[in-house]
Amino acid sequence: MQINKILVVGAGAMGSQIGMVCALAGYQVTIQDVAADMLAAARSQLTDRMDSSVVKGRRSRQDAEAALARLTFTTSLEAGAADVDFVIEAATEKLEVKRSIFAALGRAAPEHAILATNSSTLGSSKVAEETGRPQQVCNMHFFNPALVMKCVEVVRHGKTSPDTVDTTMKLARSLGKSPVLIDREIPGFVANRLMGAIRDEALRLYADGIASVSDIDTAAKTALGHPMGPFELMDLVGLDVSYLIRQATFEETQDPADLPHPALKELYEQGNYGRKTAHGWYRYDQSGTRIQ
Ligand code: CAA
């Protein structure tokens, strides 16, 4: 299947960067969000990122401008979906929100279009039936920051067709990513399960008073060679995202061991989501630089 036009639903950190990745690879991209201010912020952040990549010599001014020109922004899901070949949904990690988005996509997107979700926890089987085309639904899960991280998890559910898997894997490769195929839905898929094991241990070490947040992060970087420590990573991804992923996992497994850690819950309930609110495990100034 030939892909020309892609719709990305959701203009948050993930959706906006996924849209940019697709535009850089030459696709026509629409980014849709119900909130016009999110779209404006996404446009301005992506323009800044492209400017800085030009200044660093990563790409030519002409290529950056051409990629930005391939991006369109809209608040209308129906308008955005009207003539697309592929949809990547990157809205909030709430099942009810995703269900209504996929029902609307099923009505508005052309029959041939594949409808993928970037969800890291909710397997696409949870939304597939809403679309009327469950065989064309799968997870296409990117990692934060999507402009940089190479991994994309392609997760099939019981009814995903081989053509859908094949097209999604090919699309990921065409974006310069290294897709991994996950043959069965499992909470957290693969990468988040690996990361979760480290994060949970880090939270335990901190909550038990064994070491400070910054010393645990330092050990992960200097002993294990990780680019970021687990607390820095939670601040990057967003404590709201980490919390909601954990909550969704618990709702699926009903295993109390999967509940969000109380220290994470506390920060979440205070509205301290990490870099995006300038306060999480660490504090940040307006430019996003860590100050504490
Ligand atoms: N958005 C886009 N690009 C970013 C970025 C951001 N938020 N932060 C850094 N970059 C880019 C920089 O522009 C730079 O690009 P160039 O090489 O073109 O100059 C490059 O990344 C390296 O940046 P820095 O030199 O400033 O800093 P760094 O070397 O420490 O790298 C990092 C930053 C790429 C984020 C690195 O620390 C890293 O890989 N961290 C781990 C990230 C990770 O584990 N992500 C997975 C999160 S889990 C997830 O996403 C799953 C989920 O379901 C929630």
Coordinates of C-alpha atoms and ligand atoms in Angstrom, one line a residue:
M1 CA 0.0 0.0 0.0
Q2 CA 1.3 3.5 -1.0
I3 CA 1.3 6.0 1.9
N4 CA 1.2 9.6 1.0
K5 CA -0.7 11.3 3.7
I6 CA -0.6 10.7 7.5
L7 CA -2.8 12.0 10.2
V8 CA -1.4 12.3 13.7
V9 CA -4.0 12.7 16.4
G10 CA -2.8 14.7 19.5
A11 CA -0.3 17.6 19.5
G12 CA 1.4 16.8 22.8
A13 CA 5.1 16.0 23.1
M14 CA 4.7 12.6 21.3
G15 CA 2.2 13.6 18.6
S16 CA 4.0 16.7 17.5
Q17 CA 7.4 15.0 17.2
I18 CA 5.9 11.9 15.5
G19 CA 4.3 14.4 13.0
M20 CA 7.6 16.0 12.4
V21 CA 9.4 12.7 11.9
C22 CA 6.8 11.8 9.2
A23 CA 7.2 15.2 7.5
L24 CA 11.0 14.9 7.6
A25 CA 10.6 11.6 5.8
G26 CA 8.6 13.3 3.0
Y27 CA 5.0 12.5 4.0
Q28 CA 2.2 15.0 3.9
V29 CA 1.2 15.3 7.6
T30 CA -1.8 16.7 9.4
I31 CA -1.6 17.1 13.2
Q32 CA -5.0 17.3 14.8
D33 CA -5.8 18.3 18.4
V34 CA -9.0 19.5 20.0
A35 CA -7.0 22.3 21.7
A36 CA -6.0 25.1 19.4
D37 CA -3.4 26.3 21.9
M38 CA -1.7 22.8 21.8
L39 CA -1.5 23.1 18.0
A40 CA 0.1 26.6 18.2
A41 CA 2.6 25.4 20.8
A42 CA 3.4 22.3 18.7
R43 CA 4.0 24.4 15.6
S44 CA 6.3 26.8 17.5
Q45 CA 8.3 24.1 19.2
L46 CA 8.8 22.2 16.0
T47 CA 9.9 25.3 14.2
D48 CA 12.4 26.0 17.0
R49 CA 13.7 22.4 16.8
M50 CA 14.1 22.6 13.0
D51 CA 15.9 26.0 13.4
S52 CA 18.3 24.6 15.9
S53 CA 19.0 21.5 13.8
V54 CA 19.9 23.9 10.9
V55 CA 22.1 25.9 13.2
K56 CA 23.9 22.7 14.3
G57 CA 24.4 21.7 10.7
R58 CA 22.2 18.6 11.0
R59 CA 20.1 19.5 7.9
S60 CA 19.8 22.3 5.3
R61 CA 17.5 25.3 5.8
Q62 CA 15.8 24.2 2.6
D63 CA 15.1 20.7 3.9
A64 CA 13.8 22.0 7.3
E65 CA 11.5 24.5 5.6
A66 CA 10.2 21.9 3.2
A67 CA 9.4 19.5 6.0
L68 CA 7.7 22.2 8.0
A69 CA 5.7 23.1 4.9
R70 CA 4.4 19.5 4.7
L71 CA 2.8 19.9 8.2
T72 CA -0.8 21.1 8.5
F73 CA -2.6 21.7 11.8
T74 CA -6.3 21.3 12.5
T75 CA -8.8 21.0 15.3
S76 CA -11.1 18.9 13.2
L77 CA -10.6 15.2 13.3
E78 CA -13.0 14.7 10.4
A79 CA -11.2 17.2 8.2
G80 CA -7.8 15.7 9.1
A81 CA -8.9 12.1 8.4
A82 CA -10.8 12.8 5.2
D83 CA -8.1 11.7 2.7
V84 CA -5.4 10.0 4.7
D85 CA -3.7 6.6 4.2
F86 CA -2.4 6.1 7.7
V87 CA -3.4 7.5 11.1
I88 CA -1.2 7.5 14.2
E89 CA -3.2 8.4 17.3
A90 CA -1.2 9.9 20.1
A91 CA -3.9 11.4 22.4
T92 CA -4.1 11.0 26.1
E93 CA -3.7 7.5 27.7
K94 CA -7.3 7.3 28.6
L95 CA -9.3 4.4 27.1
E96 CA -12.6 6.3 26.8
V97 CA -10.9 9.1 24.9
K98 CA -9.2 6.7 22.6
R99 CA -12.4 4.7 22.0
S100 CA -14.3 7.8 20.8
I101 CA -11.4 8.9 18.6
F102 CA -11.2 5.5 16.9
A103 CA -15.0 5.4 16.4
A104 CA -14.7 8.8 14.7
L105 CA -11.7 7.7 12.7
G106 CA -13.7 4.6 11.5
R107 CA -16.3 6.9 10.2
A108 CA -14.1 9.6 8.7
A109 CA -11.0 7.9 7.3
P110 CA -11.0 6.3 3.9
E111 CA -11.7 2.6 3.8
H112 CA -8.1 1.6 3.0
A113 CA -6.5 3.7 5.8
I114 CA -4.7 1.9 8.6
L115 CA -5.5 3.2 12.1
A116 CA -2.6 2.9 14.6
T117 CA -2.3 3.9 18.2
N118 CA 0.9 5.2 19.7
S119 CA -0.4 3.9 23.1
S120 CA 2.3 2.4 25.3
T121 CA -0.2 0.5 27.5
L122 CA -3.5 0.1 25.8
G123 CA -3.4 -2.7 23.2
S124 CA -5.1 -1.7 20.0
S125 CA -7.7 -4.6 20.5
K126 CA -9.3 -2.2 23.0
V127 CA -10.2 0.2 20.3
A128 CA -10.2 -1.9 17.1
E129 CA -13.9 -2.9 17.1
E130 CA -15.0 0.7 17.3
T131 CA -13.5 1.3 13.8
G132 CA -15.4 -1.3 11.9
R133 CA -12.1 -2.4 10.4
P134 CA -10.2 -4.2 13.2
Q135 CA -7.9 -5.9 10.8
Q136 CA -6.4 -2.5 9.9
V137 CA -5.7 -1.5 13.5
C138 CA -2.5 -2.0 15.5
N139 CA -0.1 -0.2 17.9
M140 CA 2.7 1.8 16.5
H141 CA 4.5 2.8 19.6
F142 CA 7.3 5.5 19.5
F143 CA 9.6 6.6 22.3
N144 CA 10.2 10.0 23.8
P145 CA 11.8 12.1 22.3
A146 CA 10.3 10.7 19.1
L147 CA 12.6 12.8 16.9
V148 CA 15.6 11.0 18.4
M149 CA 14.7 7.5 19.6
K150 CA 15.0 4.8 17.0
C151 CA 12.7 2.1 18.4
V152 CA 9.1 1.7 17.3
E153 CA 7.1 -1.2 18.7
V154 CA 4.6 -2.5 16.2
V155 CA 2.1 -4.6 18.2
R156 CA -0.5 -6.8 16.5
H157 CA -3.8 -7.9 18.2
G158 CA -5.7 -11.0 17.3
K159 CA -7.4 -9.6 14.3
T160 CA -4.6 -7.4 12.8
S161 CA -4.0 -8.5 9.3
P162 CA -0.5 -9.4 8.0
D163 CA -0.8 -6.5 5.4
T164 CA -1.4 -4.1 8.2
V165 CA 1.7 -5.3 10.1
D166 CA 3.8 -5.3 7.0
T167 CA 2.8 -1.7 6.0
T168 CA 3.3 -0.4 9.5
M169 CA 6.8 -2.0 9.8
K170 CA 7.7 -0.6 6.3
L171 CA 6.4 2.9 7.3
A172 CA 8.5 2.8 10.5
R173 CA 11.6 1.9 8.5
S174 CA 10.9 4.7 6.0
L175 CA 10.9 7.1 8.9
G176 CA 14.5 6.0 9.8
K177 CA 13.3 3.9 12.8
S178 CA 14.1 0.4 13.8
P179 CA 10.8 -1.3 14.3
V180 CA 10.4 -4.4 16.5
L181 CA 7.4 -6.6 16.1
I182 CA 5.4 -7.7 19.1
D183 CA 3.2 -10.7 18.3
R184 CA 0.9 -10.6 21.2
E185 CA -0.6 -7.8 23.3
I186 CA 1.0 -7.6 26.8
P187 CA 0.8 -4.7 29.2
G188 CA 3.9 -2.5 28.7
F189 CA 4.9 -4.4 25.6
V190 CA 8.7 -5.0 25.7
A191 CA 10.7 -1.7 26.2
N192 CA 8.4 -0.3 28.9
R193 CA 8.6 -3.6 30.8
L194 CA 12.4 -3.4 30.8
M195 CA 12.3 0.2 31.8
G196 CA 9.6 -0.4 34.4
A197 CA 11.8 -2.9 36.2
I198 CA 14.5 -0.3 36.6
R199 CA 12.1 2.5 37.5
D200 CA 10.4 0.4 40.2
E201 CA 13.7 -0.6 41.7
A202 CA 14.8 3.1 41.7
L203 CA 11.6 4.2 43.4
R204 CA 12.0 1.5 46.1
L205 CA 15.6 2.5 46.7
Y206 CA 14.6 6.1 47.0
A207 CA 11.5 5.5 49.2
D208 CA 13.5 3.2 51.5
G209 CA 16.0 6.0 52.1
I210 CA 18.9 4.1 50.5
A211 CA 20.0 6.8 48.2
S212 CA 18.9 10.2 46.8
V213 CA 17.1 10.7 43.5
S214 CA 20.2 12.3 41.9
D215 CA 22.6 9.6 43.2
I216 CA 20.4 6.8 41.9
D217 CA 20.3 8.7 38.5
T218 CA 24.1 9.1 38.6
A219 CA 24.6 5.4 39.3
A220 CA 22.4 4.4 36.3
K221 CA 24.4 6.7 34.0
T222 CA 27.9 6.0 35.3
A223 CA 27.6 2.3 36.2
L224 CA 25.2 1.1 33.6
G225 CA 25.9 3.6 30.8
H226 CA 22.3 4.7 30.5
P227 CA 21.9 8.1 28.8
M228 CA 19.6 9.2 31.6
G229 CA 18.8 8.1 35.1
P230 CA 15.3 6.6 35.8
F231 CA 14.1 9.8 37.6
E232 CA 15.4 12.1 34.8
L233 CA 13.6 9.8 32.4
M234 CA 10.3 10.0 34.3
D235 CA 10.6 13.8 34.2
L236 CA 11.3 13.7 30.5
V237 CA 8.4 11.4 29.7
G238 CA 6.0 13.1 32.1
L239 CA 5.0 11.9 35.6
D240 CA 1.4 12.1 34.4
V241 CA 2.2 9.7 31.6
S242 CA 4.2 7.3 33.9
Y243 CA 1.3 7.5 36.5
L244 CA -1.5 6.9 33.9
I245 CA 0.5 4.0 32.3
R246 CA 0.8 2.4 35.7
Q247 CA -2.8 2.9 36.6
A248 CA -3.9 1.5 33.2
T249 CA -1.7 -1.5 33.7
F250 CA -3.2 -2.1 37.2
E251 CA -6.7 -1.8 35.7
E252 CA -5.8 -4.5 33.2
T253 CA -4.0 -6.9 35.5
Q254 CA -5.7 -6.1 38.9
D255 CA -2.3 -6.9 40.4
P256 CA -1.6 -4.5 43.3
A257 CA 2.1 -4.7 42.5
D258 CA 1.3 -2.8 39.3
L259 CA -0.2 0.2 41.1
P260 CA 1.7 3.5 40.8
H261 CA 4.3 3.9 43.5
P262 CA 3.0 6.2 46.3
A263 CA 5.9 8.7 45.7
L264 CA 4.9 8.9 42.0
K265 CA 1.2 9.2 43.0
E266 CA 2.0 12.1 45.3
L267 CA 3.8 14.1 42.6
Y268 CA 1.1 13.3 40.1
E269 CA -1.6 14.5 42.5
Q270 CA 0.3 17.7 43.2
G271 CA 0.3 18.4 39.4
N272 CA 4.1 18.1 39.3
Y273 CA 4.5 16.3 36.0
G274 CA 8.2 16.8 35.3
R275 CA 9.8 19.0 32.7
K276 CA 6.4 20.0 31.2
T277 CA 5.4 21.7 34.5
A278 CA 9.0 22.7 35.4
H279 CA 8.7 20.5 38.5
G280 CA 8.9 16.8 39.0
W281 CA 11.7 14.8 40.6
Y282 CA 13.8 17.9 39.7
R283 CA 13.1 21.5 39.1
Y284 CA 13.6 23.3 35.7
D285 CA 13.7 26.9 34.5
Q286 CA 11.5 28.2 31.7
S287 CA 14.0 27.1 29.0
G288 CA 13.8 23.5 30.4
T289 CA 17.3 23.6 32.0
R290 CA 17.5 21.7 35.3
I291 CA 18.1 24.1 38.2
Q292 CA 17.8 21.6 41.1
Ligands
CAA1 N1 13.1 16.5 21.7 C1 13.8 16.3 20.5 N2 15.1 16.2 20.4 C2 15.8 16.2 21.6 C3 15.2 16.3 22.8 C4 13.8 16.5 22.9 N3 13.1 16.6 24.0 N4 16.2 16.3 23.8 C5 17.4 16.2 23.1 N5 17.1 16.1 21.8 C6 18.1 16.0 20.7 C7 19.1 17.1 20.7 O1 18.6 18.2 19.9 C8 20.3 16.5 20.1 O2 20.1 16.4 18.7 P1 21.4 16.4 17.7 O3 22.2 15.2 17.9 O4 20.8 16.5 16.4 O5 22.2 17.6 18.1 C9 20.2 15.0 20.6 O6 18.9 14.8 21.0 C10 21.1 14.8 21.8 O7 20.7 15.8 22.8 P2 21.7 16.4 23.9 O8 23.1 16.4 23.4 O9 21.1 17.7 24.3 O10 21.5 15.5 25.1 P3 21.8 13.9 25.3 O11 23.0 13.5 24.5 O12 21.7 13.7 26.8 O13 20.5 13.3 24.7 C11 18.4 12.2 25.0 C12 19.2 13.5 25.1 C13 18.3 11.8 23.5 C14 17.0 12.5 25.5 C15 19.1 11.1 25.8 O14 19.4 11.6 27.1 C16 18.4 9.8 25.8 O15 18.4 9.0 24.9 N6 17.7 9.6 27.0 C17 16.9 8.4 27.2 C18 15.5 8.6 26.5 C19 14.7 7.4 26.7 O16 15.0 6.4 27.3 N7 13.5 7.5 26.1 C20 12.5 6.4 26.3 C21 11.5 7.0 27.2 S1 10.2 5.8 27.5 C22 9.0 6.1 26.4 O17 9.0 7.1 25.6 C23 8.0 5.1 26.3 C24 6.7 5.5 26.8 O18 5.8 4.7 26.5 C25 6.3 6.6 27.6

